[in-house]
Short mmCIF file of C-alpha atoms in Angstrom, two decimals:
data_model
loop_
_atom_site.label_atom_id
_atom_site.label_comp_id
_atom_site.label_asym_id
_atom_site.label_seq_id
_atom_site.Cartn_x
_atom_site.Cartn_y
_atom_site.Cartn_z
CA MET A 244 -3.99 94.23 120.75
CA VAL A 245 -1.73 91.75 121.87
CA THR A 246 2.00 91.56 120.96
CA VAL A 247 4.23 88.35 121.53
CA LYS A 248 7.86 88.59 122.10
CA ARG A 249 10.71 86.38 122.28
CA VAL A 250 12.44 86.49 126.10
CA GLU A 251 15.59 87.61 124.79
CA THR A 252 17.24 90.16 127.88
CA LYS A 253 17.62 89.96 131.64
CA LYS A 254 14.56 92.36 132.19
CA ASP A 255 12.46 89.44 129.40
CA ILE A 256 13.61 87.00 132.23
CA LYS A 257 12.60 88.76 134.98
CA GLU A 258 9.31 89.45 133.71
CA PHE A 259 8.69 86.08 132.44
CA ILE A 260 9.31 84.37 136.37
CA GLU A 261 7.19 87.10 137.73
CA PHE A 262 4.38 87.19 135.88
CA PRO A 263 2.79 84.26 137.45
CA LEU A 264 3.41 85.55 140.80
CA ARG A 265 1.53 88.66 139.99
CA LEU A 266 -1.69 86.17 138.33
CA TYR A 267 -1.44 84.53 141.29
CA LYS A 268 -1.00 86.62 144.23
CA GLY A 269 -3.33 86.15 146.93
CA CYS A 270 -4.28 82.72 145.75
CA GLU A 271 -3.91 80.40 148.43
CA TYR A 272 -3.51 77.18 146.26
CA PHE A 273 -0.04 78.11 144.29
CA VAL A 274 3.06 77.06 144.99
CA PRO A 275 5.73 78.96 143.23
CA PRO A 276 8.90 77.06 141.60
CA MET A 277 11.76 77.65 143.07
CA TYR A 278 13.07 81.51 141.65
CA ALA A 279 16.78 80.40 141.73
CA ASP A 280 16.07 77.61 139.33
CA GLU A 281 13.70 79.03 137.08
CA LYS A 282 16.30 82.31 136.40
CA LYS A 283 19.16 79.43 135.91
CA LEU A 284 16.76 77.56 133.44
CA ILE A 285 15.73 80.69 131.18
CA GLU A 286 19.42 82.26 131.29
CA ASP A 287 20.73 78.91 129.88
CA GLY A 288 18.15 78.72 126.93
CA GLY A 289 16.83 75.40 128.27
CA LYS A 290 18.74 72.32 127.95
CA PRO A 291 20.87 72.29 124.64
CA LYS A 292 22.14 68.92 125.05
CA VAL A 293 19.02 67.16 125.22
CA ALA A 294 16.15 69.82 123.90
CA ASP A 295 15.62 73.39 121.69
CA SER A 296 13.72 75.76 123.87
CA VAL A 297 11.73 79.15 123.64
CA PHE A 298 10.10 81.17 125.75
CA PHE A 299 7.75 83.96 124.83
CA LEU A 300 5.30 86.54 126.02
CA ALA A 301 2.41 88.95 126.06
CA GLU A 302 1.84 91.65 126.09
CA ARG A 303 -1.76 94.46 125.97
CA ASP A 304 -0.82 98.38 126.33
CA GLY A 305 2.97 97.58 127.58
CA VAL A 306 1.61 95.37 130.45
CA THR A 307 2.59 91.79 130.86
CA VAL A 308 -0.79 89.40 130.10
CA GLY A 309 0.76 85.53 129.56
CA ARG A 310 3.48 83.70 128.73
CA ILE A 311 4.60 80.13 127.37
CA GLN A 312 7.58 78.07 126.43
CA GLY A 313 7.98 76.17 124.04
CA ILE A 314 9.97 72.83 124.06
CA ILE A 315 11.46 70.13 121.19
CA GLN A 316 12.96 67.26 123.27
CA LYS A 317 15.40 65.73 120.60
CA GLN A 318 15.69 62.28 122.84
CA TYR A 319 11.86 61.93 123.02
CA ASN A 320 11.71 62.32 119.54
CA GLU A 321 14.25 60.77 118.26
CA LEU A 322 13.17 57.31 120.56
CA HIS A 323 9.76 57.26 119.44
CA ASN A 324 10.48 58.45 116.16
CA THR A 325 8.04 61.44 116.06
CA LYS A 326 7.96 65.39 115.60
CA ARG A 327 6.13 67.00 118.89
CA LEU A 328 6.74 70.32 120.23
CA ARG A 329 6.12 70.60 124.09
CA PHE A 330 4.15 73.21 125.57
CA THR A 331 4.76 74.45 129.27
CA ARG A 332 4.90 77.34 131.81
CA PHE A 333 1.76 78.14 130.00
CA ASP A 334 0.11 81.19 132.18
CA SER A 335 -2.43 83.57 130.53
CA ILE A 336 -5.84 86.00 132.10
CA ASP A 337 -8.60 84.85 131.11
CA ASP A 338 -8.91 85.78 127.43
CA THR A 339 -8.70 84.01 124.35
CA GLU A 340 -7.07 86.65 122.34
CA VAL A 341 -4.21 86.58 124.62
CA SER A 342 -3.89 82.68 124.55
CA ARG A 343 -4.38 82.17 120.34
CA ALA A 344 -1.62 84.50 120.79
CA LEU A 345 0.97 82.37 122.81
CA PHE A 346 -0.07 78.96 121.19
CA SER A 347 0.47 80.44 117.45
CA ALA A 348 4.07 81.59 118.12
CA VAL A 349 5.15 78.82 120.26
CA GLU A 350 3.31 76.35 117.25
CA GLU A 351 4.94 78.30 114.38
CA TRP A 352 8.41 77.96 116.28
CA GLY A 353 7.86 74.68 116.25
CA LYS A 354 6.52 74.30 112.74
CA GLU A 355 9.72 76.26 111.78
CA GLN A 356 11.79 73.18 113.52
CA GLY A 357 9.73 70.53 111.41
CA MET A 358 7.38 69.43 114.17
CA THR A 359 3.49 68.04 113.44
CA GLU A 360 2.37 67.81 116.52
CA SER A 361 2.07 70.07 120.26
CA CYS A 362 1.20 68.63 123.10
CA GLY A 363 1.18 69.54 126.80
CA PRO A 364 1.76 71.01 129.71
CA LEU A 365 5.10 68.83 129.53
CA GLY A 366 8.80 70.04 130.59
CA TYR A 367 11.77 68.51 129.62
CA SER A 368 11.23 64.96 131.36
CA ASP A 369 8.81 63.53 133.67
CA LEU A 370 10.27 65.02 136.68
CA ASP A 371 8.88 68.43 135.55
CA ARG A 372 6.14 69.94 136.47
CA GLU A 373 3.15 68.88 134.32
CA GLY A 374 -0.55 68.47 133.42
CA LEU A 375 -2.90 71.07 133.51
CA LEU A 376 -5.00 70.85 136.45
CA ILE A 377 -9.07 70.35 135.37
CA GLU A 378 -10.38 69.30 139.14
CA GLY A 379 -9.21 70.15 142.58
CA PHE A 380 -9.32 73.93 142.19
CA GLU A 381 -9.85 74.17 145.90
CA GLU A 382 -6.81 71.93 147.06
CA ASN A 383 -3.58 72.96 147.93
CA SER A 384 -1.22 72.59 145.73
CA THR A 385 2.24 69.99 145.97
CA TYR A 386 5.93 72.10 145.56
CA GLU A 387 6.12 69.34 142.80
CA GLU A 388 3.28 70.09 140.50
CA GLN A 389 1.77 73.48 139.05
CA TYR A 390 -1.52 74.99 140.16
CA ASN A 391 -3.49 77.20 137.67
CA TYR A 392 -7.20 78.70 137.46
CA GLU A 393 -10.25 76.81 136.53
CA TYR A 394 -10.41 78.53 133.05
CA TYR A 395 -7.24 77.25 132.04
CA ALA A 396 -8.65 74.43 130.52
CA GLY A 397 -11.37 76.90 128.41
CA LEU A 398 -8.16 78.51 127.00
CA VAL A 399 -5.89 75.62 126.10
CA GLU A 400 -9.03 73.72 124.23
CA ASP A 401 -10.18 77.02 122.48
CA SER A 402 -6.66 77.17 120.77
CA GLY A 403 -7.44 73.73 119.24
CA TYR A 404 -6.14 71.23 121.65
CA LYS A 405 -7.94 68.07 122.90
CA LYS A 406 -7.44 65.10 125.95
CA GLU A 407 -4.69 63.21 125.19
CA VAL A 408 -4.45 61.35 128.41
CA ASP A 409 -5.21 61.97 132.40
CA TRP A 410 -3.70 61.99 135.57
CA LEU A 411 -5.35 61.06 139.10
CA GLU A 412 -3.92 62.21 142.28
CA PHE A 413 -4.99 61.25 145.58
CA GLU A 414 -4.93 62.20 149.34
CA LEU A 415 -3.46 59.51 151.35
CA LYS A 416 -4.46 58.92 155.64
CA ALA A 417 -4.10 56.28 157.75
CA PRO A 418 -5.83 53.35 157.52
CA ALA A 419 -8.57 52.46 160.49
CA LYS A 420 -6.93 49.52 161.03
CA ARG A 421 -3.74 47.88 160.19
CA ASN A 422 -3.86 45.27 157.61
CA GLU A 423 -1.52 42.13 159.03
CA MET A 424 -1.44 40.44 155.86
CA LEU A 425 0.37 43.76 154.01
CA ALA A 426 2.70 43.33 157.04
CA LYS A 427 3.62 39.64 156.29
CA VAL A 428 3.61 39.99 152.64
CA ALA A 429 6.23 42.81 153.13
CA ALA A 430 8.38 40.63 154.91
CA ARG A 431 8.10 37.26 153.64
CA SER A 432 8.96 39.07 150.28
CA LEU A 433 12.24 41.04 151.52
CA GLU A 434 13.26 37.29 152.67
CA ILE A 435 12.23 35.13 149.80
CA ASN A 436 14.00 37.81 147.46
CA LYS A 437 17.01 38.51 149.42
CA LEU A 438 16.42 42.37 149.50
CA HIS A 439 16.66 44.68 152.34
CA ILE A 440 15.73 47.89 152.77
CA ALA A 441 18.84 50.55 152.88
CA ASP A 442 20.11 52.03 156.26
CA TYR A 443 19.04 55.61 156.83
CA ASN A 444 20.66 56.29 159.83
CA MET A 445 23.67 57.77 157.69
CA PRO A 446 24.53 61.08 157.10
CA LYS A 447 22.29 62.29 154.32
CA LYS A 448 25.02 63.44 152.07
CA LYS A 449 26.56 59.62 152.35
CA TYR A 450 23.08 57.98 151.58
CA ILE A 451 22.48 59.76 148.78
CA GLU A 452 25.78 59.54 147.22
CA LYS A 453 25.69 55.91 148.10
CA TYR A 454 22.20 54.84 146.16
CA LYS A 455 21.58 57.82 143.62
CA ASP A 456 23.31 56.31 140.47
CA SER A 457 21.54 52.90 141.46
CA PHE A 458 18.44 55.19 141.83
CA PHE A 459 18.77 56.59 138.52
CA GLU A 460 19.14 53.09 136.92
CA CYS A 461 16.12 51.83 138.22
CA LEU A 462 14.01 55.15 137.45
CA ASP A 463 15.11 55.37 133.67
CA GLU A 464 13.96 51.30 133.80
CA CYS A 465 10.96 51.50 135.50
CA TYR A 466 9.36 54.88 133.93
CA SER A 467 11.05 54.10 130.20
CA LYS A 468 7.51 52.89 129.05
CA LEU A 469 5.29 55.96 130.52
CA TYR A 470 4.40 58.62 128.96
CA GLY A 471 5.95 61.99 127.74
CA THR A 472 9.17 60.34 129.81
CA VAL A 473 13.04 60.30 128.77
CA PRO A 474 16.32 58.81 130.10
CA ILE A 475 17.55 61.23 132.69
CA SER A 476 20.93 62.44 131.65
CA GLU A 477 24.17 62.78 133.48
CA ALA A 478 24.11 66.33 133.77
CA GLU A 479 20.09 66.52 135.05
CA ARG A 480 20.90 63.97 137.60
CA ARG A 481 23.43 65.82 138.91
CA GLU A 482 21.19 69.06 138.95
CA LEU A 483 17.98 67.01 140.21
CA VAL A 484 20.56 65.70 143.36
CA ASP A 485 21.62 69.14 144.01
CA GLN A 486 18.06 70.44 144.06
CA PHE A 487 16.81 68.14 146.49
CA MET A 488 19.48 67.56 148.88
CA LEU A 489 17.89 70.79 151.18
CA ILE A 490 14.28 68.59 150.78
CA ILE A 491 15.26 65.48 151.45
CA ASN A 492 14.72 63.22 154.03
CA PRO A 493 16.35 59.74 154.37
CA LYS A 494 13.71 58.53 156.47
CA PHE A 495 11.26 58.88 153.63
CA ALA A 496 13.74 58.34 150.93
CA VAL A 497 13.52 54.29 150.95
CA PHE A 498 15.56 52.54 148.83
CA ILE A 499 15.01 48.88 148.78
CA CYS A 500 18.17 46.55 147.55
CA ASP A 501 19.42 43.26 146.70
CA GLU A 502 22.94 41.23 148.25
CA ASN A 503 25.14 43.82 145.91
CA GLU A 504 23.39 47.15 147.24
CA ARG A 505 21.90 47.84 144.09
CA VAL A 506 18.43 49.76 144.14
CA VAL A 507 15.90 47.09 142.94
CA ALA A 508 12.75 49.17 143.90
CA PHE A 509 12.43 52.48 146.08
CA GLY A 510 9.47 55.36 147.41
CA LEU A 511 10.80 58.78 147.35
CA SER A 512 8.77 60.90 149.33
CA PHE A 513 9.38 64.70 150.11
CA PRO A 514 8.38 66.77 153.39
CA SER A 515 5.42 69.08 151.92
CA ILE A 516 7.54 72.89 151.67
CA GLY A 517 4.85 74.63 149.58
CA ASP A 518 3.60 76.60 152.49
CA ALA A 519 7.60 77.65 153.51
CA LEU A 520 7.80 78.97 149.87
CA LYS A 521 4.46 80.74 149.53
CA LYS A 522 5.46 83.88 151.06
CA SER A 523 8.87 85.00 149.09
CA GLY A 524 7.67 83.70 145.79
CA GLY A 525 10.08 81.37 145.63
CA ARG A 526 13.23 83.21 146.48
CA LEU A 527 15.24 81.29 149.18
CA THR A 528 15.43 84.71 151.34
CA PRO A 529 17.24 84.08 154.93
CA PHE A 530 13.58 83.68 156.49
CA ALA A 531 12.02 81.73 153.66
CA LEU A 532 15.44 79.33 154.24
CA LEU A 533 14.05 79.31 158.05
CA ARG A 534 10.59 78.27 156.80
CA LEU A 535 11.81 74.85 154.34
CA LEU A 536 14.54 74.04 156.87
CA LYS A 537 11.64 73.88 159.39
CA ALA A 538 9.49 71.97 156.95
CA VAL A 539 12.01 69.47 156.11
CA LYS A 540 12.55 68.67 159.57
CA SER A 541 8.94 68.89 161.56
CA THR A 542 6.51 68.59 158.53
CA LYS A 543 3.15 66.29 159.15
CA ASN A 544 2.28 65.98 155.58
CA MET A 545 4.46 64.08 153.35
CA ASP A 546 4.59 64.29 148.83
CA LEU A 547 5.04 61.11 147.38
CA GLY A 548 7.00 61.99 144.44
CA LEU A 549 8.33 58.54 142.86
CA VAL A 550 7.37 54.75 143.52
CA ALA A 551 9.43 52.16 141.30
CA VAL A 552 9.72 48.51 141.63
CA ARG A 553 12.28 46.90 138.46
CA PRO A 554 10.23 44.73 136.45
CA GLU A 555 11.96 41.25 137.54
CA TYR A 556 10.42 42.15 140.82
CA GLN A 557 6.98 43.28 140.10
CA ASN A 558 5.30 40.39 141.19
CA SER A 559 7.01 39.45 143.93
CA GLY A 560 5.00 41.41 146.33
CA VAL A 561 8.04 43.84 147.02
CA ASN A 562 5.49 46.61 146.41
CA ALA A 563 3.70 45.50 149.73
CA VAL A 564 7.29 46.60 151.19
CA LEU A 565 6.80 50.59 149.96
CA ILE A 566 3.61 50.65 150.54
CA ASN A 567 3.13 48.78 154.37
CA GLY A 568 6.55 51.61 155.27
CA ILE A 569 3.59 54.25 154.50
CA VAL A 570 0.84 52.64 155.94
CA GLU A 571 3.30 52.46 159.05
CA SER A 572 4.38 55.36 158.91
CA LEU A 573 0.97 57.50 158.94
CA LEU A 574 -0.36 54.79 161.76
CA ALA A 575 2.42 55.72 163.89
CA GLY A 576 1.96 59.49 163.71
CA ASP A 577 5.20 60.26 161.94
CA ILE A 578 2.84 62.26 159.51
CA GLU A 579 -0.68 63.10 159.20
CA LYS A 580 -1.24 62.92 155.41
CA CYS A 581 0.60 61.85 151.92
CA GLU A 582 -0.18 63.45 148.81
CA THR A 583 0.72 60.71 145.87
CA ASN A 584 1.05 63.72 142.72
CA LEU A 585 0.01 62.46 139.19
CA ASN A 586 -0.64 59.03 138.89
CA LEU A 587 -1.33 57.96 134.80
CA GLU A 588 -5.42 57.10 134.69
CA TYR A 589 -4.63 53.55 133.23
CA ASN A 590 -1.48 52.73 135.52
CA THR A 591 -4.03 50.40 137.56
CA ALA A 592 -1.81 48.44 138.95
CA VAL A 593 -0.56 52.01 141.08
CA ILE A 594 -3.82 53.14 141.64
CA ALA A 595 -5.00 49.93 143.36
CA GLN A 596 -2.65 50.51 145.91
CA TRP A 597 -4.41 53.11 147.34
CA LYS A 598 -6.97 50.79 148.48
CA TYR A 599 -4.80 49.91 151.73
CA PHE A 600 -5.44 53.35 152.85
CA SER A 601 -7.97 55.82 153.69
CA SER A 602 -7.78 57.40 150.17
CA ARG A 603 -9.59 60.11 148.33
CA GLN A 604 -9.14 61.37 144.70
CA HIS A 605 -8.89 64.91 144.76
CA LYS A 606 -7.94 66.27 141.58
CA LYS A 607 -7.32 65.47 138.11
CA ARG A 608 -4.96 66.70 135.42
CA ARG A 609 -4.27 66.57 131.53
CA SER A 610 -1.99 66.52 128.68
CA TYR A 611 -3.45 67.88 125.60
CA VAL A 612 -2.27 67.33 121.92
CA LYS A 613 -3.16 69.11 118.90
CA ASN A 614 -1.72 68.52 115.16
CA ILE A 615 0.29 71.89 113.57
CA GLU A 616 1.07 70.41 110.70
CA SER A 617 1.57 73.05 108.25
CA GLU A 618 -0.54 72.11 104.69
CA LYS A 619 1.74 71.21 102.25
CA LYS A 620 1.04 74.00 98.73
CA ASP A 621 0.34 72.54 95.40
CA GLU A 622 3.37 72.39 93.68
CA ASN A 623 2.01 71.94 90.58
#
C-alpha cells in the first residue's frame, strides 16, 4: 500500500532531496541540482512572495518510492487570468500506484486553493528546470536540465495528462567553414545600430554588477510572451546572481549594448559543470568545488543558457552578432560543442539559427496539462 505525506520535518526535507539521488545512482546521464539550493528552497517553503508551494513524499512499507512538488505561481495566474497548478520535482519508481497517489495528492491540494488546471513539469519561473524528457535518454544531461527515465512519460499520461507543448534541444559543433556573410552582417549590424559588445575583460564581479539590471530588464521584455514565463522579482534576481557568480565566465556572457550601456541583446552560456557535480550528489564538498572550478576554467563544452534580442532590434541583424560569436568560438577551438538547452517547438526564429552550425536535434522535452476542476454539486 502506498501512503503520501506532506514534507514538514528536517528528516522529510532530507528524504525529499536525496530520493532522486538514490533513484538515479549509477545513471551516467543524470546531473543533480545543487544540494544546498534544494535544501534552502524547501526550508523556505518555496517563494511565498510570488507563489504557494507544497512538497509530498510517497512511501510503501516505510520506504520512499516517490516525490512531487506543487506550485501555484500567483504572479503567472494573475497576469494570464488563469487558475493553474504547476507540478515539478516529480520522481517515482516505475509503478502507477505510486504516481497516481502523488498526482492525486498534489491535485487535491491545488483544488483546495481553487485551481482548475494542472500543468508541468514547470518550476517557479522559466529559469527553473522544466519539461519531461521524452527523447534523448542516452544523452548527457546539462546542469540546467532535469533528467528522467523513459518510463516517466507513461506515469504522467496514466494520471490523465496530455501534451501541451514540447521543447527541442540541439547539440552544436563547428561548421565545415566560416560563413563570411554572417560575419559581415554581424559587423554591419553593430555599426548601423551604434551598438557594441560589452568589454568582458574586467573583474567578473564588476562586469556582472555593471550589466545585471539591464540584463534582467532585457530578459523580462523578451521572454514575457513565452510559455510559462513570469517577470523575475528583485529577490529572485539576487538569488540568481549569487547562484551563477561561481560558474559564469564573462567571456561567454555576451552583452550587446547601446551608447548608454543598456543591454539590448545577450547570449548567456555556462561552462558544462554536470560531470563536476555527479560524484558528490550536488554537494559542494572541497573536492567537488575543485572539480567545479576546474570545469569553469578549462571546459571545452558549453551550455547555451539564454539568448534574447529586444523587440526593436530583432530585425536589424543583431542576432547575427550572437550567432557569429558562438561560431567563431567553435572554429577557434575555444569550445568543442555547445548545448542549446530548451527551444520551444514553435519558436522557429530561434531554431532557424542553428543552420549556421553542424547541429543535431538530440533531445525533446514536454510539458503536460490536465483539467482538475471539481464537478459542481447540484444544490437544487
